[in-house]
Tab-separated table of C-alpha atoms and ligand atoms in Angstrom:
chain	number	residue	atom	x	y	z
R	81	MET	CA	170.880	172.931	72.621
R	82	GLU	CA	171.958	176.210	73.706
R	83	LYS	CA	173.995	178.711	71.535
R	84	ARG	CA	176.630	180.371	73.787
R	85	GLU	CA	179.324	182.687	73.141
R	86	GLN	CA	181.191	183.366	69.893
R	87	LEU	CA	184.507	181.448	69.730
R	88	TYR	CA	186.021	182.287	66.289
R	89	GLU	CA	185.164	184.453	63.193
R	90	GLY	CA	186.483	183.268	60.224
R	91	LYS	CA	186.287	184.674	56.556
R	92	ALA	CA	183.212	182.615	55.714
R	93	LYS	CA	182.013	180.845	59.221
R	94	ILE	CA	181.500	181.445	62.789
R	95	VAL	CA	182.082	179.215	65.399
R	96	TYR	CA	179.820	179.394	68.752
R	97	ARG	CA	180.253	177.441	71.900
R	98	THR	CA	177.134	175.534	72.934
R	99	ASP	CA	175.975	174.341	76.460
R	100	ASP	CA	177.621	171.078	75.719
R	101	PRO	CA	181.201	171.188	75.977
R	102	GLU	CA	181.663	168.691	73.156
R	103	ARG	CA	179.528	170.527	70.598
R	104	TYR	CA	180.285	173.598	68.589
R	105	ILE	CA	177.649	175.597	66.202
R	106	VAL	CA	179.044	176.647	62.782
R	107	TYR	CA	177.245	179.427	61.314
R	108	TYR	CA	177.685	179.918	57.493
R	109	LYS	CA	177.827	183.628	56.359
R	110	ASP	CA	177.798	185.299	52.855
R	111	ASP	CA	180.782	186.838	52.942
R	112	ALA	CA	183.314	185.747	50.364
R	113	THR	CA	187.181	186.338	50.077
R	114	ALA	CA	189.585	185.054	47.626
R	115	PHE	CA	193.554	185.794	46.859
R	116	ASN	CA	194.295	185.333	50.671
R	117	GLY	CA	191.800	188.124	51.563
R	118	LEU	CA	192.747	190.639	49.116
R	119	LYS	CA	189.461	190.353	47.344
R	120	LYS	CA	186.403	190.835	49.371
R	121	GLY	CA	182.684	190.388	48.475
R	122	THR	CA	179.316	188.968	49.554
R	123	ILE	CA	177.633	186.227	47.490
R	124	THR	CA	173.835	186.471	48.552
R	125	GLY	CA	172.522	183.375	50.187
R	126	LYS	CA	175.622	181.653	50.004
R	127	GLY	CA	175.626	180.886	53.658
R	128	GLU	CA	171.997	178.872	53.197
R	129	LEU	CA	173.338	177.007	50.470
R	130	ASN	CA	177.034	175.873	51.713
R	131	ASN	CA	175.541	175.033	55.228
R	132	ARG	CA	172.787	172.734	53.055
R	133	ILE	CA	175.736	171.577	50.642
R	134	SER	CA	178.116	170.652	53.114
R	135	ALA	CA	175.581	169.011	55.310
R	136	HIS	CA	174.668	166.797	52.561
R	137	PHE	CA	178.085	165.768	51.674
R	138	PHE	CA	179.270	165.188	55.219
R	139	ALA	CA	175.887	162.936	55.482
R	140	LEU	CA	176.905	161.358	52.134
R	141	LEU	CA	180.523	160.798	53.588
R	142	GLU	CA	179.283	159.193	56.848
R	143	GLU	CA	177.335	156.698	55.241
R	144	HIS	CA	180.590	155.698	53.375
R	145	GLY	CA	182.489	155.315	56.561
R	146	ILE	CA	184.087	158.701	56.679
R	147	PRO	CA	184.101	160.079	60.017
R	148	THR	CA	183.097	164.111	59.947
R	149	HIS	CA	182.402	166.666	62.578
R	150	PHE	CA	178.730	166.910	61.405
R	151	GLU	CA	176.059	165.905	63.787
R	152	LYS	CA	172.804	167.886	62.378
R	153	LEU	CA	171.386	171.048	60.657
R	154	LEU	CA	170.090	173.412	63.151
R	155	SER	CA	168.613	176.091	61.101
R	156	PRO	CA	169.132	177.658	57.454
R	157	ARG	CA	172.697	178.907	58.314
R	158	GLU	CA	173.780	176.951	61.259
R	159	MET	CA	174.902	173.122	61.682
R	160	LEU	CA	176.085	171.381	65.196
R	161	VAL	CA	179.221	169.840	64.875
R	162	LYS	CA	181.531	168.181	67.090
R	163	LYS	CA	184.212	169.839	69.127
R	164	VAL	CA	187.522	169.575	67.472
R	165	THR	CA	191.134	171.062	67.116
R	166	ILE	CA	191.593	171.801	63.618
R	167	LEU	CA	194.940	170.514	62.219
R	168	PRO	CA	197.045	173.182	60.563
R	169	ILE	CA	196.978	171.424	57.120
R	170	GLU	CA	194.947	172.099	54.480
R	171	VAL	CA	194.555	168.957	52.410
R	172	VAL	CA	194.159	169.344	48.679
R	173	VAL	CA	193.058	166.891	46.031
R	174	ARG	CA	192.966	167.314	42.301
R	175	ASN	CA	191.667	165.169	39.557
R	176	ILE	CA	191.899	167.912	36.714
R	177	ALA	CA	194.599	170.597	36.445
R	178	ALA	CA	193.288	173.889	37.332
R	179	GLY	CA	194.128	177.155	39.652
R	180	SER	CA	197.544	177.145	41.287
R	181	LEU	CA	198.416	173.644	40.032
R	182	ALA	CA	197.818	174.639	36.312
R	183	LYS	CA	199.875	177.811	36.755
R	184	ARG	CA	202.892	176.068	38.758
R	185	LEU	CA	203.049	173.013	36.000
R	186	GLY	CA	202.596	175.450	33.075
R	187	LEU	CA	199.456	172.996	32.310
R	188	ALA	CA	196.321	174.141	30.321
R	189	GLU	CA	193.306	174.181	32.569
R	190	GLY	CA	191.076	171.370	32.209
R	191	THR	CA	194.133	168.886	31.371
R	192	PRO	CA	193.033	165.704	33.244
R	193	LEU	CA	195.586	164.218	35.724
R	194	ALA	CA	196.576	160.516	35.052
R	195	ARG	CA	195.865	159.692	39.020
R	196	PRO	CA	194.384	161.999	41.820
R	197	VAL	CA	197.064	164.566	43.283
R	198	LEU	CA	197.321	164.906	47.121
R	199	GLU	CA	198.997	168.267	48.253
R	200	PHE	CA	199.489	169.855	51.676
R	201	TYR	CA	199.189	173.421	52.538
R	202	TYR	CA	200.432	174.813	55.834
R	203	LYS	CA	197.601	176.703	57.191
R	204	SER	CA	198.533	180.255	57.821
R	205	ASP	CA	196.800	183.585	56.638
R	206	ALA	CA	200.295	185.531	57.465
R	207	LEU	CA	202.321	183.147	55.140
R	208	GLY	CA	199.759	182.921	52.563
R	209	ASP	CA	199.146	179.386	53.099
R	210	PRO	CA	202.302	177.743	51.617
R	211	MET	CA	202.519	174.285	49.986
R	212	ILE	CA	204.508	171.719	52.482
R	213	ASN	CA	205.275	168.080	52.087
R	214	GLU	CA	205.027	165.278	54.797
R	215	TYR	CA	208.661	166.290	55.964
R	216	HIS	CA	207.044	169.620	56.957
R	217	VAL	CA	204.380	168.367	58.633
R	218	TYR	CA	206.885	166.368	60.997
R	219	ALA	CA	209.579	168.787	61.126
R	220	LEU	CA	206.701	171.297	62.540
R	221	ASN	CA	204.899	168.860	64.421
R	222	LEU	CA	201.814	169.637	62.670
R	223	ALA	CA	200.488	165.915	62.966
R	224	SER	CA	201.906	162.498	63.848
R	225	ALA	CA	202.654	159.974	61.033
R	226	GLY	CA	199.555	157.849	61.965
R	227	GLU	CA	197.597	160.888	61.532
R	228	LEU	CA	198.999	162.214	58.239
R	229	ARG	CA	198.343	158.514	56.865
R	230	ALA	CA	194.731	158.836	58.214
R	231	LEU	CA	194.031	162.276	56.751
R	232	SER	CA	195.669	161.307	53.272
R	233	ASP	CA	193.571	158.117	53.135
R	234	TYR	CA	190.350	159.836	54.288
R	235	ALA	CA	190.972	162.730	51.601
R	236	LEU	CA	191.774	160.079	48.784
R	237	LYS	CA	188.386	158.037	49.981
R	238	VAL	CA	186.342	161.524	49.965
R	239	ASP	CA	187.672	162.029	46.333
R	240	SER	CA	186.359	158.705	44.884
R	241	ILE	CA	183.092	159.016	46.794
R	242	LEU	CA	182.156	162.551	45.855
R	243	SER	CA	183.696	162.072	42.102
R	244	ALA	CA	181.225	159.253	41.571
R	245	TYR	CA	178.470	160.633	43.212
R	246	LEU	CA	179.066	164.113	41.505
R	247	ALA	CA	179.491	162.262	38.175
R	248	GLU	CA	176.002	160.816	38.326
R	249	ARG	CA	174.650	164.255	38.737
R	250	GLY	CA	176.413	165.569	35.415
R	251	LEU	CA	179.221	167.382	37.435
R	252	GLU	CA	183.100	166.736	37.458
R	253	LEU	CA	185.074	167.198	40.951
R	254	VAL	CA	187.945	169.072	39.703
R	255	ASP	CA	189.720	169.774	42.689
R	256	PHE	CA	188.890	170.445	46.593
R	257	LYS	CA	190.249	171.499	50.148
R	258	LEU	CA	189.728	169.615	53.020
R	259	GLU	CA	190.645	170.251	56.594
R	260	PHE	CA	190.729	167.635	59.522
R	261	GLY	CA	190.337	167.980	63.333
R	262	ARG	CA	191.222	166.215	66.463
R	263	THR	CA	188.488	165.292	68.731
R	264	ALA	CA	189.336	165.036	72.655
R	265	ALA	CA	189.646	161.389	72.275
R	266	GLY	CA	192.471	162.001	69.954
R	267	ARG	CA	190.587	160.719	66.620
R	268	VAL	CA	191.185	162.517	63.340
R	269	ILE	CA	187.760	163.523	61.478
R	270	LEU	CA	186.763	165.549	58.675
R	271	ALA	CA	185.722	169.238	59.310
R	272	ASP	CA	185.335	172.552	57.891
R	273	GLU	CA	183.192	172.479	55.032
R	274	ILE	CA	182.618	170.951	51.526
R	275	SER	CA	181.061	173.590	49.339
R	276	PRO	CA	181.317	175.581	45.976
R	277	ASP	CA	183.836	177.625	48.276
R	278	THR	CA	186.256	174.733	48.590
R	279	CYS	CA	185.784	172.662	45.734
R	280	ARG	CA	185.951	173.424	41.984
R	281	PHE	CA	182.735	171.629	40.171
R	282	TRP	CA	182.586	171.711	36.169
R	283	ASP	CA	179.344	170.706	34.220
R	284	LYS	CA	180.557	167.263	32.632
R	285	ALA	CA	179.030	168.434	29.193
R	286	THR	CA	179.938	172.143	28.927
R	287	HIS	CA	182.694	172.429	31.628
R	288	GLU	CA	180.862	175.542	32.784
R	289	LYS	CA	182.323	176.712	36.253
R	290	LEU	CA	179.950	176.299	39.000
R	291	ASP	CA	182.024	177.238	42.123
R	292	LYS	CA	183.817	180.051	43.574
R	293	ASP	CA	186.067	180.561	40.277
R	294	ARG	CA	183.187	182.811	39.190
R	295	PHE	CA	183.627	185.090	42.317
R	296	ARG	CA	187.308	184.956	42.139
R	297	ARG	CA	187.358	185.597	38.191
R	298	ASP	CA	184.258	188.273	38.115
R	299	MET	CA	182.777	185.950	35.775
R	300	GLY	CA	178.995	186.825	37.228
R	301	GLY	CA	176.359	184.146	37.846
R	302	VAL	CA	177.923	183.317	40.933
R	303	GLU	CA	174.833	182.856	43.549
R	304	GLU	CA	173.422	180.724	40.254
R	305	ALA	CA	176.443	178.471	40.274
R	306	TYR	CA	175.644	177.699	44.025
R	307	GLN	CA	172.034	177.260	43.601
R	308	GLU	CA	172.679	174.918	40.607
R	309	ILE	CA	175.166	172.745	42.822
R	310	TRP	CA	172.222	172.322	45.310
R	311	ARG	CA	169.570	171.569	42.509
R	312	ARG	CA	172.030	168.856	41.170
R	313	LEU	CA	172.478	167.466	44.447
R	314	THR	CA	168.929	167.020	45.231
R	315	GLY	CA	167.123	167.078	42.085
R	316	GLY	CA	165.254	169.898	43.153
R	317	THR	CA	163.607	167.778	45.669
R	318	GLU	CA	164.585	169.665	48.911
V	107	UDP	N1	191.096	176.276	47.989
V	107	UDP	C1	190.299	176.482	49.286
V	107	UDP	N2	190.714	177.274	50.228
V	107	UDP	C2	192.069	177.768	50.103
V	107	UDP	C3	192.739	177.396	49.029
V	107	UDP	C4	192.362	176.479	48.067
V	107	UDP	O1	189.545	175.793	49.363
V	107	UDP	O2	192.548	178.670	50.860
V	107	UDP	C5	190.607	174.954	47.066
V	107	UDP	C6	189.878	175.853	45.962
V	107	UDP	O3	188.713	175.977	45.699
V	107	UDP	C7	190.265	174.457	44.942
V	107	UDP	C8	191.337	173.804	45.320
V	107	UDP	O4	191.669	174.139	46.815
V	107	UDP	O5	188.868	173.758	44.671
V	107	UDP	C9	192.884	173.941	44.947
V	107	UDP	O6	192.987	175.185	44.804
V	107	UDP	P1	194.338	175.850	44.247
V	107	UDP	O7	195.572	175.465	44.959
V	107	UDP	O8	194.191	175.756	42.788
V	107	UDP	O9	193.898	177.473	44.564
V	107	UDP	P2	193.624	178.952	44.064
V	107	UDP	O10	193.628	178.637	42.394
V	107	UDP	O11	192.082	178.948	44.775
V	107	UDP	O12	194.423	179.959	44.459
């Protein structure tokens, strides 16, 4: 597998072409942003940890029948993925009120939700990712009804698989964001990343935050929190 030219640089990752037209390489950076790019910083070692944590989750989800873009790890900061066109919809699933939901609905952070909440946001940096519903998705031709059904079903399945897996490791999956892509064959598969940058993880017993909220809220111990997630996933064996 040969790395070719850079295709795209995002806030936390760089995507490269390869000599295989159907495969890309994703490189995970230490750069961190929050509040739609207003807050910028570096989390030392984040790139390596998010690459490994995402690979771990993608492999677990594949085992449970969720198709993902992940193929294999190539280096500490790089993974080989299937080429997809990312759908401009961020899919958020929530189990416990936190962040923007707590604020919008006036709920105390940590309030359990009676059932998972599925939300869609329109991926647009210029607009600050506004929340949308299925009518907007169809009105703006962002996805077909079949695609929206597939990504909603996948997102809720991902929630049950990861919630159960993390519970065994003493973690609560508070909420998370997923992105999906279309393959050349027109299939919708899970893409992007699944990491402490894109999920809220709380320690089950202490409710300590072990995710990017430590960076967003200047709480300190950011690197340690990401390392702790990796340790919980592997039991310190890898
Ligand atoms: N999230 C994300 N990228 C975004 C916005 C949200 O990965 O651009 C994740 C975030 O880490 C959290 C979940 O989606 O796990 C819900 O985020 P929320 O809407 O509460 O927004 P925030 O509080 O991050 O502004």
